[in-house]
Short mmCIF file of C-alpha atoms in Angstrom, two decimals:
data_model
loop_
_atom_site.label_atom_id
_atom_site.label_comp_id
_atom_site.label_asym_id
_atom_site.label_seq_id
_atom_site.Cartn_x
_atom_site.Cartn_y
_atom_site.Cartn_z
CA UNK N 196 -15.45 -14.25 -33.76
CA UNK N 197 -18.49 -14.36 -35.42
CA UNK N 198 -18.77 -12.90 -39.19
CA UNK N 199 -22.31 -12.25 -40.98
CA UNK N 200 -23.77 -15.12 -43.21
CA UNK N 201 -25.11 -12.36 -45.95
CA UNK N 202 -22.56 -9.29 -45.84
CA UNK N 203 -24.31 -7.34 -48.62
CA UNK N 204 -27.67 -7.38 -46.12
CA UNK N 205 -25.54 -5.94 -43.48
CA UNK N 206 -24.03 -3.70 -45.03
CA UNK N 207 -27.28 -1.95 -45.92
CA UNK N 208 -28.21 -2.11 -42.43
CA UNK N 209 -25.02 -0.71 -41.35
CA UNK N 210 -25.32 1.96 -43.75
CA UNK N 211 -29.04 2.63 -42.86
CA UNK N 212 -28.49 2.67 -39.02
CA UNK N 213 -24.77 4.82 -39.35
CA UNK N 214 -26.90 7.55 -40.89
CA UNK N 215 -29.78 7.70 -38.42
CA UNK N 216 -27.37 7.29 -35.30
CA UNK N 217 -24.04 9.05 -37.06
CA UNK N 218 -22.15 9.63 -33.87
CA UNK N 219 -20.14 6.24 -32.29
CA UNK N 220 -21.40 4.40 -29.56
CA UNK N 221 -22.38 1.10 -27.98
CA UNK N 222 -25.79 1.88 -28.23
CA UNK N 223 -25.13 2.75 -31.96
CA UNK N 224 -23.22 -1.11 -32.40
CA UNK N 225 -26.21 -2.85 -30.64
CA UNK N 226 -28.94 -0.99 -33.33
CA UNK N 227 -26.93 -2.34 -36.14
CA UNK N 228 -26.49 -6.25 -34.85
CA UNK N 229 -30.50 -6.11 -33.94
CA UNK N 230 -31.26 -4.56 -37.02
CA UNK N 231 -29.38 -7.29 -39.20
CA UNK N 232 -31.09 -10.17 -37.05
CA UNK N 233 -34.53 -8.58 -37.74
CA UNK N 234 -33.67 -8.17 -41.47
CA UNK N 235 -32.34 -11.56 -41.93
CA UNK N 236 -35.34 -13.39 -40.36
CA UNK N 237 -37.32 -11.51 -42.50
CA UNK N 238 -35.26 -12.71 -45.85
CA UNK N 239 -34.50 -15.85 -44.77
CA UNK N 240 -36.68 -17.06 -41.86
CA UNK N 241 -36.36 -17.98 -38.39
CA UNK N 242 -35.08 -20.84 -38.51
CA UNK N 243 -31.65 -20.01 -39.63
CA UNK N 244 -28.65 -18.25 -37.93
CA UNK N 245 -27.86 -14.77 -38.98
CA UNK N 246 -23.88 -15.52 -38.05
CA UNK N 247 -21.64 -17.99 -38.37
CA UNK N 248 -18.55 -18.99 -36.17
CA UNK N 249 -18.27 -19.36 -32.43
CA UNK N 250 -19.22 -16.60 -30.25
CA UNK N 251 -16.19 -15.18 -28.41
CA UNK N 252 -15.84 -13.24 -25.13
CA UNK N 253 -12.76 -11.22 -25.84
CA UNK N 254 -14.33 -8.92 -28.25
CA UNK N 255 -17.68 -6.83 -28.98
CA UNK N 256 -20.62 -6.15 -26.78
CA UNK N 257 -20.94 -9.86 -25.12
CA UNK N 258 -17.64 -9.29 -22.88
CA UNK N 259 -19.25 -5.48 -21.72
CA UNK N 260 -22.06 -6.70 -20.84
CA UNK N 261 -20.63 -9.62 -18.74
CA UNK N 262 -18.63 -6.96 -17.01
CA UNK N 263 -21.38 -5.06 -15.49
CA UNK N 264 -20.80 -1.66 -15.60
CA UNK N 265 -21.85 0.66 -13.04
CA UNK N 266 -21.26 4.02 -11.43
CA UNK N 267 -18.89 4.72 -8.02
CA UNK N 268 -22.13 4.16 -6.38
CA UNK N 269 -22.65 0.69 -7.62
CA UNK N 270 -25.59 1.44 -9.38
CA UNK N 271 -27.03 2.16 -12.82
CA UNK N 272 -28.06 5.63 -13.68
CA UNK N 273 -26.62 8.69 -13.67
CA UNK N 274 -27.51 10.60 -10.21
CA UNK N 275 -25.07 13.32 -10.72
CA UNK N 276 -23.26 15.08 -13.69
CA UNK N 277 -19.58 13.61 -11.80
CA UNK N 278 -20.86 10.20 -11.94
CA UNK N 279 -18.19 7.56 -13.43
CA UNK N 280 -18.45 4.09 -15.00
CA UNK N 281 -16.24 1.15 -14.73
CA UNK N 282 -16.94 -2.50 -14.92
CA UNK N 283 -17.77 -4.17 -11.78
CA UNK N 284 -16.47 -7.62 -13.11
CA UNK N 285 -13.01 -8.86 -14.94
CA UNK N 286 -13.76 -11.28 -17.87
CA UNK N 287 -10.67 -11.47 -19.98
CA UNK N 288 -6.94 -9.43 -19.90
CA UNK N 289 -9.16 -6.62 -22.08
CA UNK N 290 -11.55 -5.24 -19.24
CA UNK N 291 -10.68 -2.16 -18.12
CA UNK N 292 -10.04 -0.90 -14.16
CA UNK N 293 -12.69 -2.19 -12.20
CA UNK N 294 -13.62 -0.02 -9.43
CA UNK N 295 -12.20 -2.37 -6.89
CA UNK N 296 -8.88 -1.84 -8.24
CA UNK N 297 -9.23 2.07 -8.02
CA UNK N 298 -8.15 4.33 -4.57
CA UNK N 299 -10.63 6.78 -3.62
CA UNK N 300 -8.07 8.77 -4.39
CA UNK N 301 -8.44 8.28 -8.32
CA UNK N 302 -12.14 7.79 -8.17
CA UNK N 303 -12.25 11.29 -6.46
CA UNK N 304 -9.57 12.81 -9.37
CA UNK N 305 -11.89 11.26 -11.75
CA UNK N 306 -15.18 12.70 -10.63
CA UNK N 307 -13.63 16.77 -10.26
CA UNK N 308 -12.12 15.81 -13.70
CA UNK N 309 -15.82 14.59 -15.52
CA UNK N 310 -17.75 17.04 -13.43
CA UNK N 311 -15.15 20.05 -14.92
CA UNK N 312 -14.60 19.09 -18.61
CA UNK N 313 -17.20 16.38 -19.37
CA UNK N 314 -15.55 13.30 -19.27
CA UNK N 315 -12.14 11.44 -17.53
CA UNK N 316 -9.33 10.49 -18.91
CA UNK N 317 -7.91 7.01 -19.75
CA UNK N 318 -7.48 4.78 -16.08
CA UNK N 319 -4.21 2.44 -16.47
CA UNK N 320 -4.38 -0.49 -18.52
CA UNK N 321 -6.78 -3.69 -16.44
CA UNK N 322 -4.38 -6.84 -15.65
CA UNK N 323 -5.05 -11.14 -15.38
CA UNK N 324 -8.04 -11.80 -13.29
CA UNK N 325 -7.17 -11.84 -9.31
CA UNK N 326 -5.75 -14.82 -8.12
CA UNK N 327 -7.06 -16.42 -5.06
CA UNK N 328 -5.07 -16.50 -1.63
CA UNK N 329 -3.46 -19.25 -0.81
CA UNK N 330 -4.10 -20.41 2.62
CA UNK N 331 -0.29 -20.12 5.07
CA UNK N 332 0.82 -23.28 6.16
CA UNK N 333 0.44 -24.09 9.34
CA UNK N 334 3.79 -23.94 11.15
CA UNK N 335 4.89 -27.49 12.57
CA UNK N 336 6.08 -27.82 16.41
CA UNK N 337 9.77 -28.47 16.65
CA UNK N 338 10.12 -32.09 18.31
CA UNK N 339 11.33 -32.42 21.09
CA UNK N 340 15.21 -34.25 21.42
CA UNK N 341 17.14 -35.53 24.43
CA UNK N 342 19.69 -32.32 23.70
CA UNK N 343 16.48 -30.22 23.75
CA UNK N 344 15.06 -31.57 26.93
CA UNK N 345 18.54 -31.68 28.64
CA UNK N 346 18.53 -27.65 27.99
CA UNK N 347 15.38 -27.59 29.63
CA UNK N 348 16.61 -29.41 32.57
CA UNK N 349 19.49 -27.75 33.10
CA UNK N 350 17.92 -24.14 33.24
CA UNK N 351 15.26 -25.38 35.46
CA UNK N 352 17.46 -26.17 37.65
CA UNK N 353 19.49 -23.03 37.58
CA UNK N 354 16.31 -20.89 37.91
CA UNK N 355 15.43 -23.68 41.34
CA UNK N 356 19.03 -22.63 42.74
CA UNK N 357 18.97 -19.03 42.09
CA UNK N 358 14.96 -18.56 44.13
CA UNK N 359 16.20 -20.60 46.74
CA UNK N 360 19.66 -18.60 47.30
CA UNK N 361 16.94 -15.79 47.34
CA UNK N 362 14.87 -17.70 50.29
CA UNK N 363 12.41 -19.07 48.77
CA UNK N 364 11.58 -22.29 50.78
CA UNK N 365 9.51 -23.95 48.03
CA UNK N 366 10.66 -22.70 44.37
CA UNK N 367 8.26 -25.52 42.61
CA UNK N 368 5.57 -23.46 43.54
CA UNK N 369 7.19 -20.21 41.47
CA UNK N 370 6.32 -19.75 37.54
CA UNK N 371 9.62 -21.30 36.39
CA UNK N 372 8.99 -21.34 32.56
CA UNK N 373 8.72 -17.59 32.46
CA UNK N 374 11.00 -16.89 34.75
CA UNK N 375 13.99 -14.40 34.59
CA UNK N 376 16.21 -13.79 37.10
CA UNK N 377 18.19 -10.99 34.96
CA UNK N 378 15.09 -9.35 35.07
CA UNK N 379 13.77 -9.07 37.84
CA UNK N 380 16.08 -6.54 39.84
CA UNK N 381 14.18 -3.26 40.51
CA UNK N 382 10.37 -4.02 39.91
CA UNK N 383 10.14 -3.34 43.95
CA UNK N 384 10.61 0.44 44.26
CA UNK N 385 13.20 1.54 47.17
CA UNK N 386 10.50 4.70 47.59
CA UNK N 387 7.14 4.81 48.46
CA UNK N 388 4.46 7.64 47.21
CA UNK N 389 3.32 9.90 50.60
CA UNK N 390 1.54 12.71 48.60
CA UNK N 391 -0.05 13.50 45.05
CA UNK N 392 -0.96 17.02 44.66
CA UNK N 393 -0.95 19.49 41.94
CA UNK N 394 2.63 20.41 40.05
CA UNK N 395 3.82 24.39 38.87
CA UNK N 396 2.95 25.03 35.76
CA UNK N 397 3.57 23.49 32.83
CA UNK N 398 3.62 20.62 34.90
CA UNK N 399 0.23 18.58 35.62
CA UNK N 400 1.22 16.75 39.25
CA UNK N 401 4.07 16.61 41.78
CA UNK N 402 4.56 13.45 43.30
CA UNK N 403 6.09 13.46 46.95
CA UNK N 404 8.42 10.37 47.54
CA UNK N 405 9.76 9.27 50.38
CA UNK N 406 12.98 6.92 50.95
CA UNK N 407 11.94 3.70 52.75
CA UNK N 408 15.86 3.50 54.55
CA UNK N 409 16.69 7.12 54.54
CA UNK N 410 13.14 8.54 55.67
CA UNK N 411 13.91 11.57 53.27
CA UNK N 412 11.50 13.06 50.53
CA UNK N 413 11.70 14.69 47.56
CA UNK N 414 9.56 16.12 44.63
CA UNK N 415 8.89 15.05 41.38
CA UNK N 416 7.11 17.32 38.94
CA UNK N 417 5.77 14.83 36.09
CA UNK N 418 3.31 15.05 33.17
CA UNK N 419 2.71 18.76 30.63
CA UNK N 420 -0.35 20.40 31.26
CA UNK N 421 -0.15 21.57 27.16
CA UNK N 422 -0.92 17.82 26.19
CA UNK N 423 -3.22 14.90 26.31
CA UNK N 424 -3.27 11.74 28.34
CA UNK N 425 -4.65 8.66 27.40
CA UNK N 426 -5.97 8.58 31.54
CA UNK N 427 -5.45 10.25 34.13
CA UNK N 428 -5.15 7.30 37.10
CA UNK N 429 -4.78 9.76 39.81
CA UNK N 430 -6.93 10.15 42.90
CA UNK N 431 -7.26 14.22 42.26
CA UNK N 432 -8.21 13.41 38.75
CA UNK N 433 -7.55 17.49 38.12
CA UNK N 434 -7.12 16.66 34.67
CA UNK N 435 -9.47 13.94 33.70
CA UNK N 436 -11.01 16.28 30.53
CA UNK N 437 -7.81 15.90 28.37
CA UNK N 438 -8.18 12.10 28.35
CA UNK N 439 -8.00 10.79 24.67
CA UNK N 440 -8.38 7.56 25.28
CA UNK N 441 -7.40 6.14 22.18
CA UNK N 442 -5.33 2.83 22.87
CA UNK N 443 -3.20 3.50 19.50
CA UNK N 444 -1.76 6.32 20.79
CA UNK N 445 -0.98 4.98 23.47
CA UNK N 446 1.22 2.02 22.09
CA UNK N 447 3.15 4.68 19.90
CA UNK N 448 3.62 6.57 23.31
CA UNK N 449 5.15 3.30 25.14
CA UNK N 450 6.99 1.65 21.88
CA UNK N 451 8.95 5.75 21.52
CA UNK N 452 9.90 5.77 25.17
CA UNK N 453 10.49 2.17 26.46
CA UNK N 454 10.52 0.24 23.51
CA UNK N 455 7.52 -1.51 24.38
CA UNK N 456 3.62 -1.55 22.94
CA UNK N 457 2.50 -3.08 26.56
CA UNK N 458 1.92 -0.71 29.38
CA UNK N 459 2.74 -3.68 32.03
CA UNK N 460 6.18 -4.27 29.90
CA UNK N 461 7.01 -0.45 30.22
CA UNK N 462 6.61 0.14 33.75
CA UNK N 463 8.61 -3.16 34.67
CA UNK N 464 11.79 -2.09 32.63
CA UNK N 465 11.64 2.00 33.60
CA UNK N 466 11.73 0.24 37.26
CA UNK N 467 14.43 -1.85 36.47
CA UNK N 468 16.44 0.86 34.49
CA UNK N 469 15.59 3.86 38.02
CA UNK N 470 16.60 0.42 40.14
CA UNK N 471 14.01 1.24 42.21
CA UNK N 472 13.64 5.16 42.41
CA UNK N 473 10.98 6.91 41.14
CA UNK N 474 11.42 9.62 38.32
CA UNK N 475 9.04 11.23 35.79
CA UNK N 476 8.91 8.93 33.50
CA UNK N 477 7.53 5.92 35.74
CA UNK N 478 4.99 8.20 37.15
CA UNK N 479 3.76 8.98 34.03
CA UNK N 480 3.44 5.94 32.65
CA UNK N 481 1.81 4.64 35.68
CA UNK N 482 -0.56 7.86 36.28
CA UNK N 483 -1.17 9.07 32.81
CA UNK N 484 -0.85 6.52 30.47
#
């Protein structure tokens, strides 16, 4: 740090300036350096250096002045009586919270606080400056080994077997990579939809079904009038107006009741788990979400 070549001349200054400005500040600090610089040129000349030593970051008014402090705003100046200050830069382990490394929580505590007493309390102690992200690895492919390929083989063939027990005259043509054939019982429905009309309340629809062997109908009431939709898919569209729309929502509806985020995912296992019937909670997820 540096000290003062001629202490007895700044001490005079100090004295001089302390009276003048008697209450603490940086402002206060600055007066007293400038004052000694102007005094010593005067006594000495220009030519030599009021200080000696190396100039250091970690303490006085060079490291707060690196740190650029501004208001919650960004800015310098005080708009309003609640504005705060904190340095927009970290030099050293010493700066104090930045206002990156507040909430808007804090900086709104902090504002009520200064605009009802005056000032804000003490913000937790800064840290090291951030360290920069290092980029993920890229994941490597797995390569592939005769056991690995043999595997492949095998199911391939087991998946071939299985579509042509099922009559399929040509299973090369079939998606056999993502093919399941534990999953695919019940994605064709054993009823078929004759009528859509409005339901009693609280419900929004009744869907009339009939059985493709049996020829018989029934009713299913499906969907709460009391509640949004995310969209109503209907013909009738009676209730079109409580449409949210927002797709979040409707993840968190499909993840709570089948598990899935994907509407296409959803439908496919309710219509697996009916094993082809309708109920309520297909027709919903196909009509209203």
């Amino acid at each position: 740090m540096p000290k003062p070549k001629d202490m007895s001349l700044y001490n005079k200054v100090k004295t001089r300036v302390y009276k003048r400005i008697p209450k603490h500040s940086a402002y206060r600090s600055g007066v007293v350096v400038s004052s000694y610089k102007k005094a010593f040129s005067k006594k000495y000349g220009k030519r030599k250096k009021p200080y000696s030593g190396k100039r250091t970051k970690k303490r006085g008014l060079g490291r707060w002045f690196k740190e650029k402090w501004v208001n919650q705003r960004g800015k310098v100046g005080y708009k309003y009586k609640s504005d705060i200050y904190r340095p927009s830069k970290r030099i050293t382990r010493k700066t104090p919270t930045t206002h990156k490394e507040l909430s808007r929580k804090q900086v709104k505590r902090a504002r009520s606080e200064k605009r009802r007493t005056g000032r804000v309390k003490r913000f937790k102690k800064g840290g090291m400056p951030p360290k920069e992200k290092k980029t993920p690895k890229e994941k490597k492919t797995p390569k592939t080994t005769p056991k690995t390929l043999m595997a492949i083989r095998r199911e391939r063939e087991k998946k071939i077997q299985y579509l042509k027990n099922q009559g399929m005259k040509d299973p090369n043509q079939f998606d056999l990579i993502n093919y399941d054939p534990d999953q695919q019982g019940g994605r064709k429905m054993k009823e078929s939809i004759v009528k859509m009309q409005r339901g009693p309340f609280p419900k929004k629809y009744t869907a009339i079904v009939r059985n493709k062997k049996t020829k018989k109908t029934r009713k299913i009431h499906f969907g709460d009038r009391r509640y949004q939709q995310y969209k109503d898919r209907t013909k009738l569209k009676l209730y079109k107006n409580k449409n949210h729309g927002t797709r979040r929502r409707m993840q968190n509806y499909f993840s709570r009741h089948s598990g899935t985020k994907k509407r296409g995912k959803a439908i496919k296992k309710e219509r697996r788990k009916s094993k082809g019937f309708y109920n309520a909670k297909i027709l919903s997820h196909e009509y209203l979400w």
